Amino acid sequence: MSDKIILYGDLISQPVRAVYWFLIFNKIDFELHEILLGKKEARTEEYKKINPLQKMPALKYKGEIYIESHNILRFLSQEFNLNQYYGETLIEKTKVDTYLDWMHLGIRAYSQSLFAQKYLMPKFGTDLYNDKNLNAEEGVPIGLKQIENVFLKNGKNKYIVGDRLTIADFSCYSELKQLEGIKYDFSPYKAIENWKKQMESLDGYKESNVKINELASSSKQ
């Protein structure tokens, strides 16, 4: 049985990028098995055997399959003795978990919907992704203000949970990066803009964000 990690997913996906980046950043040996979103490969019977929920990412390691990006990030942090990126103590972990739990409805529900409406649905059709969350336009700025004010504390916090880099930062950045692909204006959020610049200096940033950077560049033309 191989100990090499296999990551299944498409780098246009926010959660896939978060895991991919964390693996590169920590120099963990892995292989990316592309499951192309545009070709609906996550809906195949073959992929269903890997992840019955047919979502990305999925990660295979030592014969076990792990799904859901936050679950995978927690697992990797603890399996590979990288607890500094999750937490050495229960209190530290709960601070990270607070953001990770908030994120689903706090920002992702809106940012994912807005990206789908502006890019995925026009490009691939509603058969691939039919998102009718009409509150996306209003919800994104509300979520961004909460990241700015509550988590980054208007710039007082260097990272999402304070002065230490954690898996919350990899997840949050990957989510917000998606909005660049549809030319979202981050200029009102100074703390977020400064934090993003810090994240972009980390190892693995360029490799993880190739697809979304290409999309962002093409959308500016």
Short mmCIF file of C-alpha atoms in Angstrom, two decimals:
data_model
loop_
_atom_site.label_atom_id
_atom_site.label_comp_id
_atom_site.label_asym_id
_atom_site.label_seq_id
_atom_site.Cartn_x
_atom_site.Cartn_y
_atom_site.Cartn_z
CA MET A 1 0.00 0.00 0.00
CA SER A 2 1.46 3.35 -1.07
CA ASP A 3 1.89 6.11 1.50
CA LYS A 4 1.80 8.75 -1.22
CA ILE A 5 -1.16 11.10 -1.02
CA ILE A 6 -3.50 11.36 -3.98
CA LEU A 7 -5.58 14.52 -4.15
CA TYR A 8 -8.63 14.46 -6.39
CA GLY A 9 -10.00 17.70 -7.76
CA ASP A 10 -9.84 20.67 -10.11
CA LEU A 11 -7.81 23.76 -9.22
CA ILE A 12 -10.65 26.01 -10.34
CA SER A 13 -12.32 24.82 -7.12
CA GLN A 14 -11.70 26.90 -4.01
CA PRO A 15 -11.56 23.97 -1.52
CA VAL A 16 -9.26 21.98 -3.78
CA ARG A 17 -6.85 24.91 -4.02
CA ALA A 18 -6.76 25.28 -0.23
CA VAL A 19 -5.68 21.67 0.27
CA TYR A 20 -3.31 21.71 -2.72
CA TRP A 21 -1.60 24.86 -1.43
CA PHE A 22 -1.27 23.49 2.12
CA LEU A 23 0.37 20.32 0.78
CA ILE A 24 2.89 22.28 -1.32
CA PHE A 25 3.58 24.78 1.44
CA ASN A 26 4.49 21.97 3.83
CA LYS A 27 6.44 19.98 1.21
CA ILE A 28 4.22 16.94 1.59
CA ASP A 29 4.64 14.50 -1.28
CA PHE A 30 1.41 14.07 -3.23
CA GLU A 31 -0.08 13.55 -6.65
CA LEU A 32 -2.94 15.55 -8.13
CA HIS A 33 -5.50 13.43 -9.93
CA GLU A 34 -7.50 15.95 -11.92
CA ILE A 35 -11.27 15.69 -11.80
CA LEU A 36 -12.30 18.32 -14.31
CA LEU A 37 -15.28 20.41 -13.30
CA GLY A 38 -16.19 21.50 -16.82
CA LYS A 39 -16.30 17.91 -18.04
CA LYS A 40 -18.54 16.90 -15.11
CA GLU A 41 -16.05 14.24 -14.07
CA ALA A 42 -17.16 14.48 -10.44
CA ARG A 43 -20.49 13.00 -11.55
CA THR A 44 -19.02 9.83 -13.02
CA GLU A 45 -19.57 6.43 -11.45
CA GLU A 46 -15.79 6.09 -11.15
CA TYR A 47 -15.48 9.19 -8.99
CA LYS A 48 -18.61 8.29 -7.05
CA LYS A 49 -16.69 5.27 -5.74
CA ILE A 50 -14.09 7.66 -4.33
CA ASN A 51 -16.53 10.24 -2.96
CA PRO A 52 -20.18 9.18 -2.86
CA LEU A 53 -21.14 12.86 -2.37
CA GLN A 54 -19.44 13.61 -5.71
CA LYS A 55 -17.82 16.77 -4.38
CA MET A 56 -14.23 18.04 -4.49
CA PRO A 57 -11.73 17.58 -3.04
CA ALA A 58 -11.15 14.02 -1.98
CA LEU A 59 -7.86 12.74 -0.61
CA LYS A 60 -6.57 9.18 -0.52
CA TYR A 61 -3.87 8.20 1.96
CA LYS A 62 -2.84 4.75 3.18
CA GLY A 63 -5.98 3.19 1.76
CA GLU A 64 -8.37 5.65 3.41
CA ILE A 65 -10.43 8.30 1.67
CA TYR A 66 -10.95 11.70 3.28
CA ILE A 67 -13.49 14.24 2.03
CA GLU A 68 -14.47 17.85 2.84
CA SER A 69 -11.61 20.33 2.64
CA HIS A 70 -11.69 21.53 6.25
CA ASN A 71 -11.72 17.96 7.48
CA ILE A 72 -8.77 17.19 5.19
CA LEU A 73 -6.81 20.24 6.39
CA ARG A 74 -7.36 19.27 10.03
CA PHE A 75 -6.29 15.71 9.26
CA LEU A 76 -3.12 16.75 7.44
CA SER A 77 -2.14 19.13 10.24
CA GLN A 78 -2.34 16.39 12.83
CA GLU A 79 -1.15 13.42 10.77
CA PHE A 80 2.03 15.20 9.65
CA ASN A 81 2.82 16.89 12.99
CA LEU A 82 1.90 20.33 11.70
CA ASN A 83 -0.25 21.27 14.67
CA GLN A 84 1.01 24.85 14.57
CA TYR A 85 -1.30 25.36 11.59
CA TYR A 86 -4.34 24.05 13.44
CA GLY A 87 -3.60 24.32 17.14
CA GLU A 88 -1.39 22.90 19.86
CA THR A 89 -4.15 23.29 22.44
CA LEU A 90 -7.91 22.90 22.44
CA ILE A 91 -8.37 26.65 22.78
CA GLU A 92 -6.16 27.32 19.76
CA LYS A 93 -8.09 24.75 17.73
CA THR A 94 -11.45 26.23 18.66
CA LYS A 95 -10.33 29.64 17.37
CA VAL A 96 -9.52 28.08 14.00
CA ASP A 97 -12.73 26.05 14.03
CA THR A 98 -14.76 29.18 14.71
CA TYR A 99 -13.71 30.62 11.38
CA LEU A 100 -13.96 27.32 9.50
CA ASP A 101 -17.51 26.73 10.78
CA TRP A 102 -18.58 30.33 10.18
CA MET A 103 -17.22 30.32 6.64
CA HIS A 104 -19.82 27.99 5.12
CA LEU A 105 -22.75 30.35 5.57
CA GLY A 106 -20.79 33.48 6.40
CA ILE A 107 -19.06 33.93 3.04
CA ARG A 108 -18.90 30.73 0.95
CA ALA A 109 -22.65 30.45 0.41
CA TYR A 110 -22.54 33.84 -1.28
CA SER A 111 -19.11 33.92 -2.94
CA GLN A 112 -19.60 30.49 -4.48
CA SER A 113 -23.03 31.50 -5.76
CA LEU A 114 -21.78 34.75 -7.22
CA PHE A 115 -18.92 32.97 -9.00
CA ALA A 116 -21.34 30.39 -10.35
CA GLN A 117 -23.74 33.01 -11.64
CA LYS A 118 -21.03 35.17 -13.23
CA TYR A 119 -18.75 32.44 -14.60
CA LEU A 120 -19.74 28.78 -14.21
CA MET A 121 -23.31 29.00 -15.46
CA PRO A 122 -22.56 31.19 -18.51
CA LYS A 123 -19.56 29.03 -19.47
CA PHE A 124 -20.79 25.51 -18.72
CA GLY A 125 -24.57 25.89 -18.57
CA THR A 126 -27.05 25.38 -15.77
CA ASP A 127 -26.80 21.61 -16.07
CA LEU A 128 -23.40 21.80 -14.40
CA TYR A 129 -24.26 24.37 -11.77
CA ASN A 130 -27.68 25.94 -11.38
CA ASP A 131 -27.38 28.40 -8.52
CA LYS A 132 -30.26 30.76 -7.93
CA ASN A 133 -29.12 32.37 -4.70
CA LEU A 134 -30.43 35.84 -5.42
CA ASN A 135 -28.89 37.18 -2.21
CA ALA A 136 -25.32 36.57 -3.40
CA GLU A 137 -24.68 40.17 -4.44
CA GLU A 138 -25.79 41.44 -1.02
CA GLY A 139 -24.28 38.60 0.99
CA VAL A 140 -20.69 38.86 -0.24
CA PRO A 141 -20.01 42.38 1.14
CA ILE A 142 -21.61 41.44 4.46
CA GLY A 143 -19.28 38.44 4.72
CA LEU A 144 -16.26 40.48 3.69
CA LYS A 145 -17.02 43.10 6.34
CA GLN A 146 -17.15 40.39 8.98
CA ILE A 147 -13.79 38.99 7.88
CA GLU A 148 -12.39 42.53 7.91
CA ASN A 149 -13.85 43.57 11.28
CA VAL A 150 -14.28 40.37 13.30
CA PHE A 151 -11.48 38.08 12.16
CA LEU A 152 -8.77 40.46 10.95
CA LYS A 153 -9.87 43.10 13.47
CA ASN A 154 -9.36 45.88 10.92
CA GLY A 155 -5.72 44.96 10.49
CA LYS A 156 -4.79 44.38 14.13
CA ASN A 157 -4.65 40.64 13.43
CA LYS A 158 -1.92 39.56 11.04
CA TYR A 159 -3.86 36.42 10.15
CA ILE A 160 -7.44 35.18 10.45
CA VAL A 161 -7.14 34.02 14.08
CA GLY A 162 -4.40 36.34 15.29
CA ASP A 163 -0.66 36.43 14.73
CA ARG A 164 -0.20 32.86 13.54
CA LEU A 165 -0.76 31.39 10.10
CA THR A 166 -3.33 28.58 10.19
CA ILE A 167 -5.41 26.39 7.91
CA ALA A 168 -8.13 29.06 8.27
CA ASP A 169 -5.96 31.39 6.20
CA PHE A 170 -5.46 28.88 3.40
CA SER A 171 -9.19 28.23 3.29
CA CYS A 172 -10.23 31.87 3.50
CA TYR A 173 -7.76 33.05 0.88
CA SER A 174 -8.82 30.35 -1.58
CA GLU A 175 -12.45 31.38 -1.15
CA LEU A 176 -11.85 35.08 -1.65
CA LYS A 177 -9.48 34.48 -4.55
CA GLN A 178 -12.41 33.07 -6.50
CA LEU A 179 -13.97 36.51 -6.57
CA GLU A 180 -10.97 37.93 -8.41
CA GLY A 181 -11.99 35.74 -11.33
CA ILE A 182 -15.13 37.83 -11.71
CA LYS A 183 -13.37 41.17 -11.13
CA TYR A 184 -14.72 41.72 -7.62
CA ASP A 185 -13.58 45.01 -6.08
CA PHE A 186 -11.74 44.48 -2.78
CA SER A 187 -10.57 48.08 -2.47
CA PRO A 188 -13.03 48.97 0.37
CA TYR A 189 -11.46 46.23 2.52
CA LYS A 190 -7.97 47.43 3.39
CA ALA A 191 -7.21 44.79 6.03
CA ILE A 192 -8.23 42.03 3.63
CA GLU A 193 -6.09 43.50 0.86
CA ASN A 194 -3.03 43.65 3.15
CA TRP A 195 -3.64 40.12 4.42
CA LYS A 196 -3.99 38.84 0.86
CA LYS A 197 -0.60 40.30 -0.04
CA GLN A 198 0.95 38.43 2.89
CA MET A 199 -0.63 35.18 1.77
CA GLU A 200 0.61 35.67 -1.78
CA SER A 201 4.21 35.68 -0.53
CA LEU A 202 3.91 32.11 0.77
CA ASP A 203 5.41 29.09 -0.98
CA GLY A 204 2.91 27.34 -3.20
CA TYR A 205 0.79 30.39 -3.95
CA LYS A 206 1.62 30.58 -7.66
CA GLU A 207 1.26 26.85 -8.34
CA SER A 208 -2.06 26.66 -6.50
CA ASN A 209 -3.64 29.64 -8.17
CA VAL A 210 -2.60 29.20 -11.80
CA LYS A 211 -6.12 28.56 -13.09
CA ILE A 212 -7.87 31.31 -11.18
CA ASN A 213 -5.10 33.80 -12.00
CA GLU A 214 -5.49 32.98 -15.68
CA LEU A 215 -9.22 33.55 -15.38
CA ALA A 216 -8.67 36.84 -13.53
CA SER A 217 -6.23 38.00 -16.21
CA SER A 218 -8.57 37.11 -19.06
CA SER A 219 -11.50 38.86 -17.38
CA LYS A 220 -9.50 42.10 -17.27
CA GLN A 221 -9.00 42.14 -21.02
#
